[in-house]
Structure formats: structure tokens, C-alpha cells
Coordinates of C-alpha atoms in Angstrom, one line a residue:
X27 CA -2.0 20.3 27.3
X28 CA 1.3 21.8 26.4
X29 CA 2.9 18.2 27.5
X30 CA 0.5 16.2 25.3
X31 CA 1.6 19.0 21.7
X32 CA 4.9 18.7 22.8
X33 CA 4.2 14.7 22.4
X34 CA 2.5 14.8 19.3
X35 CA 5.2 17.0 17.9
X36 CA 8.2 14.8 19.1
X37 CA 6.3 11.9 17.5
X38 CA 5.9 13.5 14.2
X39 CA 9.7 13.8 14.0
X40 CA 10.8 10.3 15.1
X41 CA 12.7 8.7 11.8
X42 CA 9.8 6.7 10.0
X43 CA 7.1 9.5 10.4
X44 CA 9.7 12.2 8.8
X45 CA 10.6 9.8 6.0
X46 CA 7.2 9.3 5.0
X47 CA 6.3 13.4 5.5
X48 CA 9.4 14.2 3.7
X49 CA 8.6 11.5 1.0
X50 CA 4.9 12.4 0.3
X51 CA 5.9 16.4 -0.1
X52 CA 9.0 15.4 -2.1
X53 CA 6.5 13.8 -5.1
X54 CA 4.4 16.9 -4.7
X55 CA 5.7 18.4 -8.0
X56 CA 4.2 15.1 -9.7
X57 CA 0.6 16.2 -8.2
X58 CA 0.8 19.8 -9.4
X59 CA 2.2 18.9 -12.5
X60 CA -1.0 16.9 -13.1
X61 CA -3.3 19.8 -11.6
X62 CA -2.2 21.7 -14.0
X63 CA -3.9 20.0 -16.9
X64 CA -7.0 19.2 -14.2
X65 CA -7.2 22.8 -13.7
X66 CA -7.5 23.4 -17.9
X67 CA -9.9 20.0 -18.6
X68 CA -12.2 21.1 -15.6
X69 CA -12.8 25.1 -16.1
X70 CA -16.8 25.1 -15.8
X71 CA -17.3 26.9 -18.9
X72 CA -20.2 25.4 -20.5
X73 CA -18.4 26.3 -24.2
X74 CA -15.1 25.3 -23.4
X75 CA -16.3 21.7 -22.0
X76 CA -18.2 21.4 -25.0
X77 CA -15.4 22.3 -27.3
X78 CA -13.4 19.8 -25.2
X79 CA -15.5 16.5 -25.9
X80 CA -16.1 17.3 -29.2
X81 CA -12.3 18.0 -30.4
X82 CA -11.0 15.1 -28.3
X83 CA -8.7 17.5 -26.4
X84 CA -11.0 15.6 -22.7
X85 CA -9.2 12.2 -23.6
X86 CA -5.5 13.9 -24.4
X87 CA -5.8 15.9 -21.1
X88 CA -7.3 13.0 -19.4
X89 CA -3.3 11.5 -19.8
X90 CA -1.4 13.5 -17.4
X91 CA -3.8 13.4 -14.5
X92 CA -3.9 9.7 -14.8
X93 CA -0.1 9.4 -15.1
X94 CA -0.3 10.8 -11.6
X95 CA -3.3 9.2 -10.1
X96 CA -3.1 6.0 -11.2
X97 CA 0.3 5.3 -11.6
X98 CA 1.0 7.2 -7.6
X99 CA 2.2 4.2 -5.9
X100 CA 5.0 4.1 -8.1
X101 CA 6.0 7.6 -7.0
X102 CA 5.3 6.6 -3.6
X103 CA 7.8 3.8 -3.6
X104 CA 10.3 5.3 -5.0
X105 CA 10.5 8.4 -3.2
X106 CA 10.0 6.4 0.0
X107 CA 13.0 4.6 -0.9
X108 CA 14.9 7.5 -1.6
X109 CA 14.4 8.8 1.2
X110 CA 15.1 5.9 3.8
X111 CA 18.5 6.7 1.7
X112 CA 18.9 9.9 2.3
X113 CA 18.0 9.8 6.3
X114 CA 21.0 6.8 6.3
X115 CA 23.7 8.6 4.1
X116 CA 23.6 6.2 1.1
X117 CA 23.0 6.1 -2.8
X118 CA 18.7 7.3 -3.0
X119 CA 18.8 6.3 -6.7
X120 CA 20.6 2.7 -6.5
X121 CA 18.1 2.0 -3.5
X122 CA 15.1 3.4 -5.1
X123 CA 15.6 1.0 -8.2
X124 CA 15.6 -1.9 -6.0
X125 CA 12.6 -0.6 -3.7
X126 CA 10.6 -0.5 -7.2
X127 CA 11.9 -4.1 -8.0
X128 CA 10.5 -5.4 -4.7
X129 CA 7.4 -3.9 -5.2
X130 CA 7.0 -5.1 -8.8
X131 CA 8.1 -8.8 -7.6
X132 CA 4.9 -8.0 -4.8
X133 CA 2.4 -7.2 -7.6
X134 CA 0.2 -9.4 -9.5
X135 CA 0.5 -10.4 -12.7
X136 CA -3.2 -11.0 -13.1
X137 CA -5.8 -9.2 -13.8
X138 CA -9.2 -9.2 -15.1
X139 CA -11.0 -7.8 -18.3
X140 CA -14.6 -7.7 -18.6
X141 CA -16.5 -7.6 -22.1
X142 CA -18.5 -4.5 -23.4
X143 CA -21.6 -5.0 -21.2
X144 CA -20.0 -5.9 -18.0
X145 CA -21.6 -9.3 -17.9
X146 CA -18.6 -11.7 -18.4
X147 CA -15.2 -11.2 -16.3
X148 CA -12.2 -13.2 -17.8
X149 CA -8.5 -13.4 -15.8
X150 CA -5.5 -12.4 -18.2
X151 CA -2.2 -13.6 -17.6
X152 CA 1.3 -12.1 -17.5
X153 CA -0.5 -8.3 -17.1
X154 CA 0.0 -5.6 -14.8
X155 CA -3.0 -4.2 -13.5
X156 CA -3.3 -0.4 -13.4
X157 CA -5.1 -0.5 -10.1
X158 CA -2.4 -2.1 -8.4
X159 CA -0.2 1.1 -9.6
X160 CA -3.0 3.7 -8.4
X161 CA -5.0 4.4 -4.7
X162 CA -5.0 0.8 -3.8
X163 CA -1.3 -0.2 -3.9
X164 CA -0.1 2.8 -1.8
X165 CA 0.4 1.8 1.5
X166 CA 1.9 -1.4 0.0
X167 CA 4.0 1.3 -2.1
X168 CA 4.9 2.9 1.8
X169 CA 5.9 -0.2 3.1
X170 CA 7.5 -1.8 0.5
X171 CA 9.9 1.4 -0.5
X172 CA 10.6 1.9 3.3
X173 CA 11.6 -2.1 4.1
X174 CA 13.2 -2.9 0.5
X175 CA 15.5 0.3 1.3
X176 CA 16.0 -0.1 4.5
X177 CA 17.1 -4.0 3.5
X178 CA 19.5 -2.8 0.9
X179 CA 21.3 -0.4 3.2
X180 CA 21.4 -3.4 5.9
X181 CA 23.4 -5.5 3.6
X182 CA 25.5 -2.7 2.1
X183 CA 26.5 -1.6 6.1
X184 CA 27.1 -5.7 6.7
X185 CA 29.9 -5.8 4.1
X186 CA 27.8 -8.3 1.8
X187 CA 29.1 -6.7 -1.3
X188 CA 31.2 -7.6 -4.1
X189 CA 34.5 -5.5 -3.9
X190 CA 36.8 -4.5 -6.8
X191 CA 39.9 -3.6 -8.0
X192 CA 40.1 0.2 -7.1
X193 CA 41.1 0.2 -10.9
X194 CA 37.7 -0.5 -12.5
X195 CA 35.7 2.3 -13.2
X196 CA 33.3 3.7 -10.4
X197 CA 30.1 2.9 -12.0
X198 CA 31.0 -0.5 -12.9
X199 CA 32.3 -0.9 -9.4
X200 CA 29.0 0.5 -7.8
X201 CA 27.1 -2.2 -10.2
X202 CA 28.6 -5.1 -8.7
X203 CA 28.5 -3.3 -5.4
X204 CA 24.4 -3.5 -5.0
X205 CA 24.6 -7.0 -6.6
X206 CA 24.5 -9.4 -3.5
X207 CA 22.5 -6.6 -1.3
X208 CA 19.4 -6.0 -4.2
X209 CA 19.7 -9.9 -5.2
X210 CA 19.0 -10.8 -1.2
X211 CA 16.7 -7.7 -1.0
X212 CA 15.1 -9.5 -4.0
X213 CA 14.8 -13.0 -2.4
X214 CA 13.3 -12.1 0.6
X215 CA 10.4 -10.3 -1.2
X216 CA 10.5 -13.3 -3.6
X217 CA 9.7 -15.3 0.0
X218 CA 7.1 -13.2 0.8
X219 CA 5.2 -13.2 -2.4
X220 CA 5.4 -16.9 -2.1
X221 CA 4.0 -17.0 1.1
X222 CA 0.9 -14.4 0.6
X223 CA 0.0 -16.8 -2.4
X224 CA -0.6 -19.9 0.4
X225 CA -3.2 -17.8 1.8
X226 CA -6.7 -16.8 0.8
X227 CA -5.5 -13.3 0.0
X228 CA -3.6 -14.6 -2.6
X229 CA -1.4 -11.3 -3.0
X230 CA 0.7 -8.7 -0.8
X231 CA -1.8 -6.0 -2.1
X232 CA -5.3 -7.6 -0.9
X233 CA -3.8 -8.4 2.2
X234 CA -2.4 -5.0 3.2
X235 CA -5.7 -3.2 1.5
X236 CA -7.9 -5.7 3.4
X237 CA -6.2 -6.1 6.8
X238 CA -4.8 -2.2 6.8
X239 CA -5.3 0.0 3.7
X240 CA -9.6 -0.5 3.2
X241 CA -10.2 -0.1 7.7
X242 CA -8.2 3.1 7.6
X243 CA -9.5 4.8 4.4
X244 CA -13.2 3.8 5.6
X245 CA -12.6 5.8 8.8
X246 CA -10.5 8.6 7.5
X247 CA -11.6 9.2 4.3
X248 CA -15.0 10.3 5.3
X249 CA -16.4 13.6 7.5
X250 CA -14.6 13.0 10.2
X251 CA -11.1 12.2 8.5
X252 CA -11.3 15.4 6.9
X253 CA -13.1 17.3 10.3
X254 CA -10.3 16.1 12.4
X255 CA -7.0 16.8 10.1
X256 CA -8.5 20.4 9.5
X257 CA -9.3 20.9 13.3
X258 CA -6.9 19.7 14.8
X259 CA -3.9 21.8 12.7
X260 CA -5.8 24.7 13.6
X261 CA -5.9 24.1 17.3
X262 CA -1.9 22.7 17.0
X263 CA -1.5 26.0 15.0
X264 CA -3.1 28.0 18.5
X265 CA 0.0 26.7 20.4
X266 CA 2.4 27.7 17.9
X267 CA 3.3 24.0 16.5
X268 CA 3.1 24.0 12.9
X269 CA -0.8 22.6 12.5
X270 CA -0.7 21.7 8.9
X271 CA 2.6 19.5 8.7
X272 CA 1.5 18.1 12.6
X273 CA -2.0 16.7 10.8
X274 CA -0.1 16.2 7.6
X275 CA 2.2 13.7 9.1
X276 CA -0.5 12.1 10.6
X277 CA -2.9 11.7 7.7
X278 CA -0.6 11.8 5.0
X279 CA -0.8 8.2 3.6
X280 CA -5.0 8.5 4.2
X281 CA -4.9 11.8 2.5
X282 CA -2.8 10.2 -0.6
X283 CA -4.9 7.3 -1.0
X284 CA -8.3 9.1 -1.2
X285 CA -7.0 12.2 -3.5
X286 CA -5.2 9.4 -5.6
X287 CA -8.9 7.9 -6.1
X288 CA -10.7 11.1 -6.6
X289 CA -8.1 12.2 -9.1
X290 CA -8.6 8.8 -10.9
X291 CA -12.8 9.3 -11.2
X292 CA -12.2 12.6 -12.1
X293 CA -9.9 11.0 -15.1
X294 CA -12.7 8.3 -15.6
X295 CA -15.3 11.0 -15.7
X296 CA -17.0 9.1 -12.2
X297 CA -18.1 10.6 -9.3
X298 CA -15.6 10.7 -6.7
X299 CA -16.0 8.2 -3.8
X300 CA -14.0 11.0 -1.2
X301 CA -16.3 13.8 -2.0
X302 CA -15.3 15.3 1.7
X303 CA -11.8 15.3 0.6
X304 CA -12.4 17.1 -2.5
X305 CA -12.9 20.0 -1.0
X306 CA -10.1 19.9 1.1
X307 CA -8.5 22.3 -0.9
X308 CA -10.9 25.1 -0.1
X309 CA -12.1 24.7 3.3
X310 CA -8.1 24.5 4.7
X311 CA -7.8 28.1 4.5
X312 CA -10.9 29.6 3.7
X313 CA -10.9 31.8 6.9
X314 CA -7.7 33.5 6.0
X315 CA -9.3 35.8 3.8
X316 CA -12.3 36.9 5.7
X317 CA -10.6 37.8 8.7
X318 CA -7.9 40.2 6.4
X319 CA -11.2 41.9 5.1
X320 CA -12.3 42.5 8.3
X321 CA -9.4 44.1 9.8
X322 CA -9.1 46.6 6.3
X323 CA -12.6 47.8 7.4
X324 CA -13.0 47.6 10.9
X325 CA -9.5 48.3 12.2
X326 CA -8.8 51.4 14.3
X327 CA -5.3 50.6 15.4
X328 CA -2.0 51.6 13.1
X329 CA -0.2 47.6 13.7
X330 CA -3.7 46.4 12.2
X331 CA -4.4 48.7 9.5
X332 CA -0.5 48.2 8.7
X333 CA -0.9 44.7 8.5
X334 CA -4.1 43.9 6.9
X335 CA -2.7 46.2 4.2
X336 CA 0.2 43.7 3.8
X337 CA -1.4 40.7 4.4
X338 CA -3.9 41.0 1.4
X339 CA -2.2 40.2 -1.3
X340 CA -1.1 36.6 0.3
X341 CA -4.8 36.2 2.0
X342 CA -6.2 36.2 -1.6
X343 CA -4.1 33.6 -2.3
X344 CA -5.2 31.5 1.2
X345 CA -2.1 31.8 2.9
X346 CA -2.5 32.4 6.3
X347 CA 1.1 32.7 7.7
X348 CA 1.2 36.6 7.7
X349 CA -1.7 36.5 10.1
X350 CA -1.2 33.5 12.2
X351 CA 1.9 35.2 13.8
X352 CA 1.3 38.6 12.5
X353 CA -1.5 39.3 14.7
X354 CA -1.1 37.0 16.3
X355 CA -3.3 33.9 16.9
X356 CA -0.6 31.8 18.1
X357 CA -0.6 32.0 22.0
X358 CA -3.9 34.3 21.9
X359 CA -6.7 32.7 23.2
X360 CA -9.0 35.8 22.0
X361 CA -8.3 35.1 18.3
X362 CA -7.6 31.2 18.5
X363 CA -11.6 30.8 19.5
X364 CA -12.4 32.4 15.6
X365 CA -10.1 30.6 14.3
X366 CA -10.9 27.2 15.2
X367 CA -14.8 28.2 15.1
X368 CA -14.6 29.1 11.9
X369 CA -13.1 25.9 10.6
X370 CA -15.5 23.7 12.2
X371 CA -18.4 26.1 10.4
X372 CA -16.5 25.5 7.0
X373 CA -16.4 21.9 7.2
X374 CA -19.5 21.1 8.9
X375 CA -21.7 23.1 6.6
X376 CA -19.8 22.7 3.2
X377 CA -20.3 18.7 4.0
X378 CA -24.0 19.8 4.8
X379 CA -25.0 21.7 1.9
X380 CA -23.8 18.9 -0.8
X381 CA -25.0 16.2 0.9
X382 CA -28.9 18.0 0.9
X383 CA -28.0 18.9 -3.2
X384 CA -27.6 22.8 -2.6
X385 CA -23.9 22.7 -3.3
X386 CA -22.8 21.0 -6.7
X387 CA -20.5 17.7 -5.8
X388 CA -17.1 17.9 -6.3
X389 CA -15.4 16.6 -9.3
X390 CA -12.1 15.3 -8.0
X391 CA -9.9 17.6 -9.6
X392 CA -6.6 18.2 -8.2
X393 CA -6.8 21.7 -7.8
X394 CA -4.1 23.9 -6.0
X395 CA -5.1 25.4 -2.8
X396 CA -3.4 28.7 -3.8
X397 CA -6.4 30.3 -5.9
X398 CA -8.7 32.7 -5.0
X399 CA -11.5 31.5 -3.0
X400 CA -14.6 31.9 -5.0
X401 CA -12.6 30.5 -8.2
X402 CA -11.5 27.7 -6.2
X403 CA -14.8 27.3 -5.4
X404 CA -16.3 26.7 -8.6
X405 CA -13.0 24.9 -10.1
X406 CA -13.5 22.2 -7.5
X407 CA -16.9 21.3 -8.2
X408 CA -17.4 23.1 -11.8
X409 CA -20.3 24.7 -10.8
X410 CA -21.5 28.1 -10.5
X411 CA -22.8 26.9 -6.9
X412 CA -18.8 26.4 -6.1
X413 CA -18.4 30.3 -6.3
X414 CA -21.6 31.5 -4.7
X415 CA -20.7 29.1 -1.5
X416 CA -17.6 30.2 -1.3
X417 CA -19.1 33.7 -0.9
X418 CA -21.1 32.6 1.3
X419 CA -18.4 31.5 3.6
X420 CA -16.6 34.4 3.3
X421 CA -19.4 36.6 4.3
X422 CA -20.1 34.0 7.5
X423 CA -16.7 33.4 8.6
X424 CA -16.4 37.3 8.6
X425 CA -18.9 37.5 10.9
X426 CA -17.6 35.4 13.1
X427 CA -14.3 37.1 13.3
X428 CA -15.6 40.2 13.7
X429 CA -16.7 40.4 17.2
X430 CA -13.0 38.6 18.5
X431 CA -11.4 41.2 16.4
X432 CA -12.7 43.9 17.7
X433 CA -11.6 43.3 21.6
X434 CA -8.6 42.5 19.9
X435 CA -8.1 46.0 17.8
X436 CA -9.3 47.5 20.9
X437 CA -6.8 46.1 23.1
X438 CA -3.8 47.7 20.4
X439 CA -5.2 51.1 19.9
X440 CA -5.3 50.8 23.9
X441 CA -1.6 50.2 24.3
X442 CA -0.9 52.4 21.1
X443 CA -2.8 55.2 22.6
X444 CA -0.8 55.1 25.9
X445 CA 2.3 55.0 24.2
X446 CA 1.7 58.1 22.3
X447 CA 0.8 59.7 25.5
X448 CA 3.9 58.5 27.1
X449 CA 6.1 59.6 24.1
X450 CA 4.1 63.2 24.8

């Protein structure tokens, strides 16, 4: 089992797999930014939402979040870029310009506009369409700032540039440096566009959604997407691999693709067509918590009492590092049964209860993970039901930590026991 982590890991840091990791967490600050106004638009106050629609403030806050959701390809591509740049020692921000110019020279200039009622569709011209910005164009966005990058630093490494005089200034020397390496960069995605529009996809962006993009989303964007990314970092996490980055690395372009699409119907004002996702946010580490209150009640041993003392503070806040390795649960096979139980009972039951109408749908929102649980709760959905589940699964999950914990607490005030005796 060891060997097959150990593979899993060691695949997770080949080149390609940590420049798309790297890349996805490096626009992160672009996704928070635009929480931030989801978190204000979305507070389920009944008054506020009210005052909201009728001052106008919904459509002004409405801006941000779609400057992130539906533009998030263009993020994508450029940090993808920026990154192949990075990982081969060369200028990120000259290849990241000409990683967005291939991927504007593979996006149509079509699209189509449909009159009041929905009844008549007519093709504009010389347009960019916003959904070829958004969910659908980023694993175009991944491949595109990834080849156009690596491309560009291909050329540059051949010698295929323009040299000059060492007299002329270094930005007018770097300009006609990346000349002949974007300009063939260019061409050959030039090539390509020409060739997708032989076929009967037409573009780069129905083929790669068609062929790759739509298969993978359908799969992993449902239950068991979300069942298996939250499971398997927890059982990663029992073995003392980093769970969360593992799954992360894994699922990452799935995972951006589906919260890029929930954050745009949350913008819209649709329902969101990943409601499993949406509550990713507050079933990842909703077991953190639970198990901290257990141990301030039920501990016996000093190390326990100790730590769920300092623990607290971050366990209201869902972060679960203090515990993981300051109980520990990595390497114990007494606590890593809770621990991956208690997932599974998260997941399977929070999917359960919305799909039979006892827990409110999820809006979309980007919300940050980093909340207290019941608020998350009811932010995520902007419901009251939000913050009575997430009770609920503190009150569950407690339960099922309890019994584990207590063969565990027993086992310290064992050993604690018989070294105070000794020290006697």
C-alpha cells in the first residue's frame, strides 16, 4: 500500500502535474478576491437581500464575481504560462503574453445572440464570446498556456532570436528578442486554428470540451468526483502524504471548471449545475471541529487536554493540521478509522439530504473554507437549513469520534500514568 502512495505522490510531482498545482493555487488570490464580494451579495438576511435588489447594489456586486468566473480561463492561461517559465528559468511575463495571444488566435470570433423571448438565435461577427473566457474554455486555457510557453522557450533555447547591439537598451533588446519565437509560436497556433475549422467541430474549444473537457466534468463533477477527492486526501492524509494537495493535483482542472460554473450561476442568479461541489467548502473539514470538542470534554490525559486547548482556536476555523499530527492521526490506525468514517458520513448524507429537499441547495457562492462551520453552513446555501445541518454534523461526527477517542485518551493517560510512577 505504502508502494502504491509512494507512486501516487512521485506522480503528483513530475514537471506537468506541479505546473498545473502550482498554477491553479498561484490565481487563488483572484478567487478570494471575488469571494469576498460573494460572501457580502449572498448573506441570507432576508432585509439585506431585499435592500440589495432594490438599491441595485446585486447587479454592482454581481461584477467582481463574474470578472473571476467568467473571465477564469484567462487567469488560467496566463498563470499556466508563467509557470512553464518559471520551472524552465526564463521571462514568466514575456511568455505569458504570448500564451494569451495563442489562446486568443484559438478562440472564436463568433457568437450568438438570441432576442428577448429566446425564440430567434442570430450569429454575430467579429465578437468574443464570454463563455469561451469562463468554465468552458479552461482546459483549452491549461493546454494552450502550457504548449504556447513551452513553444516560446523552445525557440528562445534554439537561438531563433533576433540579437542586438549590446548598446541598445535592454527592453528594446528583449522586444526584438521574443519576436521570431512568439511570431512562430503564433503560426503554429495560426495552423491549428486552421485546421480545427476543416472539421465538424469547427473550433479548438468544442473539440477539447467535446472530446476531453464535457467526459471528464460529467464524471467528476458529480457525487462521486467530489466523494472520491474528499476520501481519498483523508486516507493519503492516514499515511502521512499530504491528502489535500495529493487530490488537489489530481482534480484540480475538474475542480476549476465546475466552481468556475457554479460561481457564474450564482452571478446569473441560476441554480448551479455542480450542486455537490458547492458544498465542498464545508464538508472538506467539517470533522475538524467535532473531534476538538470531544477531546475538551472527554479527555483525561494532560497531552490531550493540552492540546485540544490549543487546537480550538484553529478547529473553529476548519483547520485540521494541529490535530492531524498533533494527536496524531497520521500513522494511527485507531484514529484514521474516524477520520475517514466521518468524511464519507459528511458527503454521503449532505448529498442525501438536498437531493430529498431537507437541506436548502447551494447557491454557488465562492465561499472561503476558513469560517465557522454553522456560518459556512448557511452562507453556502443562504438558508437557515445551512446552519441547522451543519449542527447536525457536528453533533454526528462527534459521536463518531468519540468511542476511537477514548481507547486513544486511554492509551496516553496509560503511558502518562506510568511515567509518573517511574519519575516517583
Amino acid at each position: 500500500m505504502n508502494k502504491v502512495f509512494q507512486k501516487i505522490v512521485a506522480f503528483t510531482q513530475t514537471r506537468y502535474m506541479r505546473i498545473m498545482t502550482n498554477g491553479f493555487m498561484s490565481i487563488a488570490a483572484v478567487s478570494i478576491a471575488g469571494s469576498i464580494f460573494t460572501l457580502i451579495k449572498s448573506l441570507p438576511i432576508g432585509a439585506w437581500q431585499n435592500f440589495l435588489t432594490a438599491s441595485g447594489l446585486s447587479e454592482i456586486l454581481s461584477i467582481p464575481v463574474s470578472i473571476t468566473s467568467e473571465l477564469m480561463a484567462i487567469y488560467v492561461v496566463l498563470a499556466m504560462a508563467f509557470q512553464v517559465a518559471k520551472e524552465f528559468k526564463k521571462d514568466g511575463l514575456t511568455a505569458s503574453v504570448i500564451a494569451l495571444g495563442a489562446f486568443m488566435i484559438l478562440t472564436p470570433f463568433t457568437a450568438v445572440v438570441y432576442n428577448a423571448d429566446y425564440t430567434v438565435a442570430t450569429p454575430v461577427s467579429n465578437v468574443i464570446p464570454v463563455s469561451s473566457m469562463g468554465a468552458q474554455g479552461i482546459f483549452l486555457a491549461i493546454i494552450t498556456g502550457i504548449v504556447a510557453s513551452r513553444l516560446y522557450i523552445f525557440f528562445l533555447d534554439k537561438g531563433w532570436t533576433i540579437k542586438m547591439p549590446d548598446s541598445v537598451p535592454e527592453s528594446v533588446s528583449k522586444m526584438f528578442e521574443m519576436m521570431i519565437p512568439g511570431g512562430l509560436t503564433f503560426l503554429i497556433f495560426l495552423a491549428v486554428r486552421w485546421g480545427f475549422s476543416l472539421t465538424s467541430f469547427n473550433t479548438a474549444q468544442a473539440f477539447i470540451y467535446a472530446i476531453l473537457q464535457g467526459p471528464l466534468v460529467s464524471i467528476g463533477g458529480g457525487f462521486w468526483g467530489l466523494f472520491a477527492y474528499l476520501v481519498v486526501a483523508k486516507l493519503l492524509w492516514c499515511f502521512g502524504i499530504h491528502g489535500g494537495m495529493v487530490a488537489y493535483s489530481a482534480m484540480a482542472t475538474i475542480m476549476g471548471t465546475v466552481m468556475a460554473a457554479n460561481a457564474a450561476a450564482f452571478a446569473a442568479g441560476t441554480a448551479v449545475p455542480y450542486p455537490e461541489w458547492a458544498f465542498n467548502a464545508m464538508l472538506m473539514d467539517a470533522h475538524v471541529l467535532p473531534l476538538c470538542l470531544i477531546m475538551l470534554v472527554f479527555a483525561k490525559s494532560k497531552q490531550y487536554k493540552t492540546l485540544s486547548k490549543i487546537a480550538l482556536p484553529t478547529s473553529l476555523f476548519n483547520i485540521s493540521e494541529p490535530l492531524v499530527f498533533g494527536l496524531p492521526i497520521v500513522m494511527n490506525p485507531i484514529m484514521a478509522i474516524p477520520f475517514v468514517l466521518t468524511q464519507i458520513f459528511n458527503v454521503v448524507s449532505t448529498i442525501l439530504v438536498t437531493n430529498i429537499g431537507l437541506l436548502a441547495a447551494p447557491t454557488g457562492a465562492g465561499i472561503n473554507n476558513m469560517i465557522p462551520l454553522p456560518i459556512l453552513g448557511a452562507l453556502l446555501n443562504s438558508h437557515w437549513s445551512g446552519f441547522v445541518w451543519a449542527l447536525i454534523i457536528i453533533a454526528v461526527d462527534a459521536l463518531i469520534w468519540l468511542p476511537f477517542f477514548r481507547v486513544q485518551d486511554k492509551k496516553a493517560l496509560e503511558e502518562e500514568l506510568k511515567l509518573e510512577t517511574k519519575e516517583a
